[in-house]
Short mmCIF file of C-alpha atoms in Angstrom, two decimals:
data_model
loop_
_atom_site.label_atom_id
_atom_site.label_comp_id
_atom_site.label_asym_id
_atom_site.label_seq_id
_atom_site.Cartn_x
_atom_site.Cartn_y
_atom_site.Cartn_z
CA UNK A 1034 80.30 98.10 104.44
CA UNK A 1035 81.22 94.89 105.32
CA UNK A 1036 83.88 94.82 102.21
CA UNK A 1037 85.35 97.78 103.58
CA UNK A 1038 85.67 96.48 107.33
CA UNK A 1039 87.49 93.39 106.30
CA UNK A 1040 89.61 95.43 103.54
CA UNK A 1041 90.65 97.60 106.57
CA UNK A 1042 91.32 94.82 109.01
CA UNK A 1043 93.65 93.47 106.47
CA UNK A 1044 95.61 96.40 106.16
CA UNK A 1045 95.82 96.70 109.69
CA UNK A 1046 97.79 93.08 109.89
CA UNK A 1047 99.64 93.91 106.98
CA UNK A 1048 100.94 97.42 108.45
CA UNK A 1049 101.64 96.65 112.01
CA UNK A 1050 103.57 93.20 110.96
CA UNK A 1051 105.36 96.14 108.56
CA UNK A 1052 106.00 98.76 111.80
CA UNK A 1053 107.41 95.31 113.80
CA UNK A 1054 109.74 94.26 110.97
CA UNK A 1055 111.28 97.71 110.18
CA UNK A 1056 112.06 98.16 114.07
CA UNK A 1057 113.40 95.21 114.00
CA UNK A 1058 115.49 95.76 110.86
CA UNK A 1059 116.61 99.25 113.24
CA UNK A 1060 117.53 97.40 116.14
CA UNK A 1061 119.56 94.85 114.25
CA UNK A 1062 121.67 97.11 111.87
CA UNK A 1063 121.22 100.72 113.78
CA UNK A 1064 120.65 100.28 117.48
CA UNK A 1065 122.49 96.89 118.22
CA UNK A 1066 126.03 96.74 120.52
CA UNK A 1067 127.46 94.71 118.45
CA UNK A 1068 127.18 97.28 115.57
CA UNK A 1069 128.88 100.66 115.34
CA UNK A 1070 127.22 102.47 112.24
CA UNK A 1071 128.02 105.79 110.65
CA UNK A 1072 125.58 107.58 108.65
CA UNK A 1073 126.14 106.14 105.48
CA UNK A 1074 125.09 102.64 106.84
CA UNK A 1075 122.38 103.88 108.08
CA UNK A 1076 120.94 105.63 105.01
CA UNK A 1077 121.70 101.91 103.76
CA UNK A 1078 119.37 100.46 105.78
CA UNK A 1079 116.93 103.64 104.98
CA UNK A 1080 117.67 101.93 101.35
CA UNK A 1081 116.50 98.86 102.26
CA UNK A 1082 113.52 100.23 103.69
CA UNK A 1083 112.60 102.89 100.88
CA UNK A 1084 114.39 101.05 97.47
CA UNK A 1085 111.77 98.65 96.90
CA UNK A 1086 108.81 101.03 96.95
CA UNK A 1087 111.24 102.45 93.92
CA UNK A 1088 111.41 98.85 92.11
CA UNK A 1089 108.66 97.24 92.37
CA UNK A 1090 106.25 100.05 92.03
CA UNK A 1091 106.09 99.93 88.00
CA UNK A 1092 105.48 96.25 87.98
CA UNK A 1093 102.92 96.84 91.12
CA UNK A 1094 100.86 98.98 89.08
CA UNK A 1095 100.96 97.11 85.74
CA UNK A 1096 99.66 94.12 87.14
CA UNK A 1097 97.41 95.26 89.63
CA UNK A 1098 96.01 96.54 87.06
CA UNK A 1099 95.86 93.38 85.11
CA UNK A 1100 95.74 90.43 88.19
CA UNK A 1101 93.29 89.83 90.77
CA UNK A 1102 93.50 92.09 93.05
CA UNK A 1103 92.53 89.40 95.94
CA UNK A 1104 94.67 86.83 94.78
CA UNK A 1105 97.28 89.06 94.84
CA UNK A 1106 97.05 90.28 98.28
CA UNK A 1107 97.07 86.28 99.70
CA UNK A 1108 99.61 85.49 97.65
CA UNK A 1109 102.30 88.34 98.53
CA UNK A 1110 101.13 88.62 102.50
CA UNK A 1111 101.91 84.42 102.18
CA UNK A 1112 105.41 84.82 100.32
CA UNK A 1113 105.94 87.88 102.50
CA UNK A 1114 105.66 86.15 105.88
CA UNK A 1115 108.14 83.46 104.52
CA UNK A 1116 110.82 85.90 103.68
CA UNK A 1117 110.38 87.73 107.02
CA UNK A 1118 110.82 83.99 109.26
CA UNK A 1119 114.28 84.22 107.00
CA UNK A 1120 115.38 87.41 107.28
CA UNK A 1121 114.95 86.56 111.27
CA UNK A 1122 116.83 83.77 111.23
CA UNK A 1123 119.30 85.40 109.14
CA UNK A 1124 119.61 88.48 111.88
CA UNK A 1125 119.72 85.70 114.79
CA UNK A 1126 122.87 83.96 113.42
CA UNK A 1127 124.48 87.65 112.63
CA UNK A 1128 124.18 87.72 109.10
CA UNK A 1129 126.40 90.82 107.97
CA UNK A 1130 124.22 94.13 106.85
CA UNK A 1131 124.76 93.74 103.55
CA UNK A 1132 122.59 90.23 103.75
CA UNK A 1133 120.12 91.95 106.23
CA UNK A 1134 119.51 95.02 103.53
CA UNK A 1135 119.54 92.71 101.14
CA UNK A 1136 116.49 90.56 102.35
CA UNK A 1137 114.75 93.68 103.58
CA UNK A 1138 114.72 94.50 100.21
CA UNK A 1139 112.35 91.82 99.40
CA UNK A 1140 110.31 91.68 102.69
CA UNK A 1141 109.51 95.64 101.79
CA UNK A 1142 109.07 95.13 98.21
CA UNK A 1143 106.71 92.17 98.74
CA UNK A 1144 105.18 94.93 100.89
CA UNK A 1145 104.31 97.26 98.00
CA UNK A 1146 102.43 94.98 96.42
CA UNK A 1147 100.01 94.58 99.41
CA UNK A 1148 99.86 98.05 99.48
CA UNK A 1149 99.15 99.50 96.01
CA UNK A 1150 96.89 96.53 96.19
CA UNK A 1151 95.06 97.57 99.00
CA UNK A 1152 94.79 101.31 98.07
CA UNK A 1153 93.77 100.12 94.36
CA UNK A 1154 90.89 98.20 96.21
CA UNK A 1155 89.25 100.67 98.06
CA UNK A 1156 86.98 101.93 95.74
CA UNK A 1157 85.10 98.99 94.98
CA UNK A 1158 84.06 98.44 99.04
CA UNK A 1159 82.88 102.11 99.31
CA UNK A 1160 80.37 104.30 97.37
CA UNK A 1161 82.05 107.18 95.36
CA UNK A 1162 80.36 109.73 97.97
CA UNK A 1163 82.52 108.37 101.07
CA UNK A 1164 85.73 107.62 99.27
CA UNK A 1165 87.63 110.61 101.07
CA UNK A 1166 86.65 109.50 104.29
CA UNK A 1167 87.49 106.30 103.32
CA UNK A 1168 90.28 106.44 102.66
CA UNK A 1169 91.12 109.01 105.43
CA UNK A 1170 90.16 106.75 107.64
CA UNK A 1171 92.11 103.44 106.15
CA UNK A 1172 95.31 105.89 105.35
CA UNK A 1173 95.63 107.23 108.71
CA UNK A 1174 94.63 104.22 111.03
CA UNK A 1175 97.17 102.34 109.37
CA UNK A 1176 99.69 104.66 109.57
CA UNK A 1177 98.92 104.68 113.40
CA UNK A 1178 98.96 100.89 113.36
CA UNK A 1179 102.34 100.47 112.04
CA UNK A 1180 103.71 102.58 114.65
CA UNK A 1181 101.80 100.48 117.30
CA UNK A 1182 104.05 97.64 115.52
CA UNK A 1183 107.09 100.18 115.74
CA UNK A 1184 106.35 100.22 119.86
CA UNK A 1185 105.46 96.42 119.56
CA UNK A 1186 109.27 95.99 118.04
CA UNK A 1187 110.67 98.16 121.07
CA UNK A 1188 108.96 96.42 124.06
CA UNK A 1189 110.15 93.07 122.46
CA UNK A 1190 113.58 94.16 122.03
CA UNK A 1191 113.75 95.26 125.68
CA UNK A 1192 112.31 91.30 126.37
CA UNK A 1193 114.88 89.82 124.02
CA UNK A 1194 117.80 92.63 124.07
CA UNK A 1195 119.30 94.53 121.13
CA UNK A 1196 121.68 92.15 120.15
CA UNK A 1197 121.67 89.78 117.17
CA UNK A 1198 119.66 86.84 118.63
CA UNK A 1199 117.09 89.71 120.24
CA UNK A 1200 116.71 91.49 116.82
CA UNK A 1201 115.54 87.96 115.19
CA UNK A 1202 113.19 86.99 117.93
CA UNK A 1203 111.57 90.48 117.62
CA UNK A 1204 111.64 90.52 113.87
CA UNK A 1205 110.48 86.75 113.29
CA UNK A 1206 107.21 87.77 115.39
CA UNK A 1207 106.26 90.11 112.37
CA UNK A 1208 104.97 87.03 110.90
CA UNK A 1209 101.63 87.02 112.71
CA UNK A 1210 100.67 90.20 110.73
CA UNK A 1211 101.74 88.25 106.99
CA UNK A 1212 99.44 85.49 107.25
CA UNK A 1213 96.51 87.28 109.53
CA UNK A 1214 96.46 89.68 106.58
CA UNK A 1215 96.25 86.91 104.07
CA UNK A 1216 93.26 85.09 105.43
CA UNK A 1217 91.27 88.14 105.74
CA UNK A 1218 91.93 89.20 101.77
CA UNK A 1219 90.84 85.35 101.39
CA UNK A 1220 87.75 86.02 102.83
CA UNK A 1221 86.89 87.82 99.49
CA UNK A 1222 85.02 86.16 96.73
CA UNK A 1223 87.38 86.21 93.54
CA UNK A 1224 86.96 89.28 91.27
CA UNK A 1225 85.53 91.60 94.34
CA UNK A 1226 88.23 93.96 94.50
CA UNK A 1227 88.89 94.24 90.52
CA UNK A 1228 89.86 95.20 88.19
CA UNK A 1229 86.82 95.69 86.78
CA UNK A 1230 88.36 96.07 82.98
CA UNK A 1231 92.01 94.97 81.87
CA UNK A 1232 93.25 97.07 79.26
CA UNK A 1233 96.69 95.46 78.86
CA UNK A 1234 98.52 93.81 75.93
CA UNK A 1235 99.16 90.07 75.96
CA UNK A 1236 102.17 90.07 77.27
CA UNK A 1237 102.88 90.51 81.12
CA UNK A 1238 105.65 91.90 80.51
CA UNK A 1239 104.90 94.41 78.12
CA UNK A 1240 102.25 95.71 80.92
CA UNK A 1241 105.02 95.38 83.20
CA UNK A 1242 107.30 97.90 81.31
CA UNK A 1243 104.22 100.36 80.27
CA UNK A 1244 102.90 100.76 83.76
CA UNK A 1245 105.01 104.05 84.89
CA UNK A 1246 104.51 105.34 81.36
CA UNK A 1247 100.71 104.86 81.49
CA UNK A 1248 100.33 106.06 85.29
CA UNK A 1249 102.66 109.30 84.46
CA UNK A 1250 100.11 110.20 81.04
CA UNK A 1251 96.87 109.73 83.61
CA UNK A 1252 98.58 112.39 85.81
CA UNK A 1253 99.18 114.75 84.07
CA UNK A 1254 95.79 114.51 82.86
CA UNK A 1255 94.41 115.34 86.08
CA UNK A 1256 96.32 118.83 87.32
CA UNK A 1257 95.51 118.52 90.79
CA UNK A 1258 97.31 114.70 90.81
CA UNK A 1259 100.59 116.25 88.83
CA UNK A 1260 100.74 119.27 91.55
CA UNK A 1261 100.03 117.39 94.39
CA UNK A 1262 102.74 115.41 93.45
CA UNK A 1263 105.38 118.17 93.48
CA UNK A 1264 104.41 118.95 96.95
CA UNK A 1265 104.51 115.77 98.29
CA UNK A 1266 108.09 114.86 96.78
CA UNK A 1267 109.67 117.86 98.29
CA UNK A 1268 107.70 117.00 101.98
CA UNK A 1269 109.42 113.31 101.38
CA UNK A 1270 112.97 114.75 100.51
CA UNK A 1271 112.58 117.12 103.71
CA UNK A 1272 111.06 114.52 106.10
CA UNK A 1273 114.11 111.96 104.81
CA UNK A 1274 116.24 114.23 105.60
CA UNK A 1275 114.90 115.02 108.70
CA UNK A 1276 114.44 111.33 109.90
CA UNK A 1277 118.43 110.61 109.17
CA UNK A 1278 119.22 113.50 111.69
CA UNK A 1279 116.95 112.34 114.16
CA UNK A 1280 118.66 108.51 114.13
CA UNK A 1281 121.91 109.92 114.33
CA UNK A 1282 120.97 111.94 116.93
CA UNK A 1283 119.23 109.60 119.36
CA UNK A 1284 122.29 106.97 118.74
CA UNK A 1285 125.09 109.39 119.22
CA UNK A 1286 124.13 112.58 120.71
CA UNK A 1287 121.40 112.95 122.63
CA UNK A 1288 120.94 111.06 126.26
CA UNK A 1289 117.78 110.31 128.50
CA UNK A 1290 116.14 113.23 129.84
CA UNK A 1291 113.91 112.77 132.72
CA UNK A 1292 111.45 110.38 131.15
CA UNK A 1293 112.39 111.31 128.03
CA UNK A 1294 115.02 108.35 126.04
CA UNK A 1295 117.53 108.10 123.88
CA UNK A 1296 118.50 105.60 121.90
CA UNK A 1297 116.15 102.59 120.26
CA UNK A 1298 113.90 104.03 122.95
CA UNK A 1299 113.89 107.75 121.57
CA UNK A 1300 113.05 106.32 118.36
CA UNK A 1301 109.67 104.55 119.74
CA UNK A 1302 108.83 107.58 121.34
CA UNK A 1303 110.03 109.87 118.28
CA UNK A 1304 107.20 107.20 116.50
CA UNK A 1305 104.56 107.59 119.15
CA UNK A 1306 104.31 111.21 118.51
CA UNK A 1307 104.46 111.11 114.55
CA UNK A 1308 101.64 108.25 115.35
CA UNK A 1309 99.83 111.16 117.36
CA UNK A 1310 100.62 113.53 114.35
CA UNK A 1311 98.96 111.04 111.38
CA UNK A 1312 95.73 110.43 113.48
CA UNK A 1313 95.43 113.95 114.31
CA UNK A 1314 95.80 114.58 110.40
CA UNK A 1315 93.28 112.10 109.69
CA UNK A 1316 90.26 113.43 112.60
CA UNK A 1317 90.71 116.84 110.91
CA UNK A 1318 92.17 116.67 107.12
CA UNK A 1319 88.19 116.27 106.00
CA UNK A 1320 87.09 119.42 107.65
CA UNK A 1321 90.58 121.53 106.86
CA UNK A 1322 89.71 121.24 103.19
CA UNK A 1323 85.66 121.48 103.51
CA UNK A 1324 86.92 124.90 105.14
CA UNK A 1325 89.77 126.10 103.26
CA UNK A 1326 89.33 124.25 99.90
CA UNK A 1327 92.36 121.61 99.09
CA UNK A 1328 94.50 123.66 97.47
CA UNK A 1329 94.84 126.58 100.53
CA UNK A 1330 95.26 122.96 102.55
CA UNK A 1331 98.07 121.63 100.89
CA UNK A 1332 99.82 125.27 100.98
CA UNK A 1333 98.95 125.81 104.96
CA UNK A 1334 100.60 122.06 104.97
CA UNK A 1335 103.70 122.88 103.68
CA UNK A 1336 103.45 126.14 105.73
CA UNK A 1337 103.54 124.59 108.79
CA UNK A 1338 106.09 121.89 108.13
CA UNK A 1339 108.45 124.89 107.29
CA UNK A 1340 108.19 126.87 110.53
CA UNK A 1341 108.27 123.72 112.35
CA UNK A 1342 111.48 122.80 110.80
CA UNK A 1343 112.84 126.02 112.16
CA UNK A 1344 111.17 126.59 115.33
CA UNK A 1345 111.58 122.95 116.45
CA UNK A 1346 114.16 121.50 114.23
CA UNK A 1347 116.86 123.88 115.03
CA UNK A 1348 117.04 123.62 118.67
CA UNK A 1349 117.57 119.86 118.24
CA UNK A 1350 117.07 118.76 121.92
CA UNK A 1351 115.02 115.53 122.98
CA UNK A 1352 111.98 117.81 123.44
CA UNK A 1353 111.86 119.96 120.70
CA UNK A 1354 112.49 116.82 118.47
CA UNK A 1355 109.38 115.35 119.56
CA UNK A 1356 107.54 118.40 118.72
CA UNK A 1357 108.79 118.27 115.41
CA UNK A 1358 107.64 114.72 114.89
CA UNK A 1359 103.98 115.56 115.66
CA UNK A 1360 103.78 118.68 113.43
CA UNK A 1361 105.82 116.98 110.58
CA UNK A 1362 103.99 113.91 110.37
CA UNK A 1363 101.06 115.94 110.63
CA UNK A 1364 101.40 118.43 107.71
CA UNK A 1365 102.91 115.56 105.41
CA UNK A 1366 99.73 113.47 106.15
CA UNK A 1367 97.51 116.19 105.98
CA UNK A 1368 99.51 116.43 101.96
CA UNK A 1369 98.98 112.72 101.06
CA UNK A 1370 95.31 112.34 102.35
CA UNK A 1371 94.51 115.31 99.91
CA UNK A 1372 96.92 113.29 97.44
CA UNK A 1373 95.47 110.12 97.85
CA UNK A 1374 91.82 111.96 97.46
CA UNK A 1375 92.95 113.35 93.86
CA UNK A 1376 94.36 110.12 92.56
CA UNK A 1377 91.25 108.10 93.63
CA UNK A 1378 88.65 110.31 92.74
CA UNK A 1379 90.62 112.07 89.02
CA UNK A 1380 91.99 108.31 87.91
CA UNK A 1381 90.17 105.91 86.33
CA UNK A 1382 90.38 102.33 87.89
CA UNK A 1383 92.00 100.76 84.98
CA UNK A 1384 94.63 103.38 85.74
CA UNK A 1385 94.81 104.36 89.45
CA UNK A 1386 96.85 100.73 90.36
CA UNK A 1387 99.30 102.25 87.61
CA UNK A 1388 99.04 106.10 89.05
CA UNK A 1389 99.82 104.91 92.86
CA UNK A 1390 102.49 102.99 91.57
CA UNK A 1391 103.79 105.59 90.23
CA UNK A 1392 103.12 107.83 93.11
CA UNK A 1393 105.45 105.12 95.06
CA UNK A 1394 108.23 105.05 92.95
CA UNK A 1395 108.65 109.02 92.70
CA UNK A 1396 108.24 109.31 96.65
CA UNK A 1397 110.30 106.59 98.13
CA UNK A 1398 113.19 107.35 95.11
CA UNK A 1399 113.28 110.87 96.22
CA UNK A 1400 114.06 109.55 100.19
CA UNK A 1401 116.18 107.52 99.05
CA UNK A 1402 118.24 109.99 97.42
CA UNK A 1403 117.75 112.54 99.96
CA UNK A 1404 118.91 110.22 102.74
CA UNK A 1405 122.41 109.03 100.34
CA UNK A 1406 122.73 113.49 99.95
CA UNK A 1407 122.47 114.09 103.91
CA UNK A 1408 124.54 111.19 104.98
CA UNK A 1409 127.50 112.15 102.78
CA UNK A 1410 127.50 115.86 104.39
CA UNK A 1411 125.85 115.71 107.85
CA UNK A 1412 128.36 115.24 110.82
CA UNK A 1413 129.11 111.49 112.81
CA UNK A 1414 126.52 112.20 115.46
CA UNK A 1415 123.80 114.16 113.32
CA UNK A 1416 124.09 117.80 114.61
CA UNK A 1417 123.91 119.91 111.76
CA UNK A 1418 122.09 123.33 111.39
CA UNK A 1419 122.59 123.55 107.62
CA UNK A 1420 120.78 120.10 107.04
CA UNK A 1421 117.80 121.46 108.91
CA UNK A 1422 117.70 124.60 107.08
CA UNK A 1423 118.11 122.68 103.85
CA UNK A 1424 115.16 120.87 104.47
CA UNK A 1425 113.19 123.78 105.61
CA UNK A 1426 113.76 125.30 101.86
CA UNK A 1427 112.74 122.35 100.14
CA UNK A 1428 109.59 123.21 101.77
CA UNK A 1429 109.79 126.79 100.22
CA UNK A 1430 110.43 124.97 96.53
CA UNK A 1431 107.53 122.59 97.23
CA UNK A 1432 104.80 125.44 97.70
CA UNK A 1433 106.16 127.37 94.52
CA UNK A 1434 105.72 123.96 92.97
CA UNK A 1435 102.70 123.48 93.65
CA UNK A 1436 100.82 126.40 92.71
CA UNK A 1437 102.90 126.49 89.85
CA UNK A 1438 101.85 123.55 88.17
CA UNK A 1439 98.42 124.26 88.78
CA UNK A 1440 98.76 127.93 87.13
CA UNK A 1441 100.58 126.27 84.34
CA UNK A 1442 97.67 123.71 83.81
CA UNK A 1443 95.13 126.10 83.82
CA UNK A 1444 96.80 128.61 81.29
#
């Protein structure tokens, strides 16, 4: 398992020099004094951070599907870790938003293709028989990992302030994680995380333009993929929304409780207990569905992530938003891991680069959109019961969803 240790210690670098960008990304356009936003500039930046899974997911899949799957992962973690010491240097001088999102853009999209890459790999450093575990255990760890980058990002910006020059110093350190990750995917001999097959035309870029096609026909070929899908859009569209409220509220509404905080603080410690959330989701996701089977899973998911949206969204103090947090990012992870499960284990690998591509570009569009929906109705300082409600029905439309795709299959 050797392949598998170093495949994980790559993600690792890769996701917690992700977590330290993105919160410094947060400090720089969201949390800095020398910024006032409103909600619409921050769903911007939630564009910057989202948009590229969107864009670059088709030609992700296409050619991970057709490219070495090593090369690919030095190559982007290098080009990555250039564009982050820019986009640093470009916060430190106080380049305008616009020019922050903009290079965000690219530092997140270089992202996806260490990531598809990554999740593409897995399969070929673990036996068929311990691929859910697998990739429970690589899903969830670095989930937790890029929130240790999150708090990384916060105790830096308390070193080096929230102001333009502090948001550069604490973003340019995300480097580290680029080129860390990159030597440990070099450690793999070429052709040792696949594709085993290409199946692609000649031309790059007529694999480029047939990836989402060819990842949406392997879906639907496998039900449980196709439904799992529905359920996991309308958990992304809720948690967006969710996540928008909870900025606004910790920069305009709420203020330090005890030893509870506000502000860029708040949001470290709203991140510490979704962290708590994903690796609760990932010690127990394997023996949820050994008990209840994955489709009663997914359901008691969604379940939960409804009542918590209206026992401890509502309220909307400091407290009760932490709660929130844990269950949330709990019950969505609890979704993907049975998500992820389906895709690796129903899709073929000259396909699955395609299919989590795809999986990508449905899930981070939908955000997106629900983000750019709440911020052009939710109030200045993020107070809003109908918002809250509104995301605790897209729960609602995601369990009807799901089990009816999978009746609709079957028939």
């Amino acid at each position: 398992m050797a392949g598998f240790r170093r495949l994980l210690l790559s993600r690792f670098a890769s996701q917690w020099g992700d977590g330290l960008f993105q919160i410094g990304l947060a400090g720089a356009v969201i949390f800095n004094p020398e910024r006032q936003p409103d909600a619409i500039a921050i769903a911007e930046a939630f564009t910057a951070l989202l948009l590229p899974y969107s864009l670059v997911g088709p030609f992700a899949g296409a050619l991970l599907d057709r490219w070495d799957r090593r090369r690919v992962l030095v190559v982007a973690n290098l080009v990555r870790g250039v564009m982050v010491v820019v986009s640093a240097f470009a916060m430190a001088t106080g380049a305008s938003s616009t020019t922050l999102s903009l290079l965000a853009l690219v530092v997140i999209g270089i992202s996806r293709f260490v990531g598809s890459g990554l999740s593409a790999s897995l399969p070929h450093v673990v036996p068929l028989t311990n691929l859910v575990e697998a990739n429970a255990l690589a899903t969830t760890l670095g989930s937790v990992v890029t929130v240790i980058g999150a708090g990384c990002g916060v105790v830096l910006g308390g070193v080096y302030g929230t102001g333009d020059l502090g948001s550069g110093l604490t973003t340019g350190t995300a480097v580290v994680g680029s080129i860390l990750a990159a030597w440990l995917a070099g450690r793999f001999v070429a052709g040792a995380l696949g594709p085993d097959e290409v199946s692609e035309p000649a031309a790059a870029a007529l694999a480029v333009l047939r990836g989402l096609l060819d990842g949406a026909r392997a879906a639907w070929r496998a039900p449980a993929v196709t439904a799992g899908f529905i359920a996991l859009i309308m958990h992304r569209a809720a948690f967006s929304a969710s996540l928008l409220i909870t900025v606004l509220l910790m920069r305009y509404y709420f203020h330090d409780s005890g030893p509870l905080r506000a502000g860029l603080p708040g949001l470290g410690e709203v991140a510490a207990f979704g962290a708590a959330g994903i690796l609760l989701a990932g010690l127990t996701t394997a023996r949820v569905v050994t008990w209840l089977g994955r489709n009663t899973a997914v359901a008691t998911a969604l379940v939960l992530a409804m009542a918590t949206q209206l026992g401890l969204g509502l309220p909307m103090t400091l407290p009760s938003v932490l709660g929130a947090a844990f269950l949330l990012t709990y019950a969505g992870q609890v979704i993907k891991l049975c998500v992820d499960a389906s895709v690796q284990r129903d899709i073929g690998d000259d396909a699955r680069g395609r299919v989590f591509a795809l999986y990508d570009t449905l899930f981070n569009m939908t955000s997106v959109i629900a983000a750019a929906v709440c911020a052009a109705f939710i109030p200045a300082n993020g107070h809003s019961v109908t918002m809250v409600l509104a995301a605790a029905g897209l729960y609602v439309i995601g369990l009807a969803g799901y089990f009816g795709v999978l009746r609709l299959r079957r028939a």
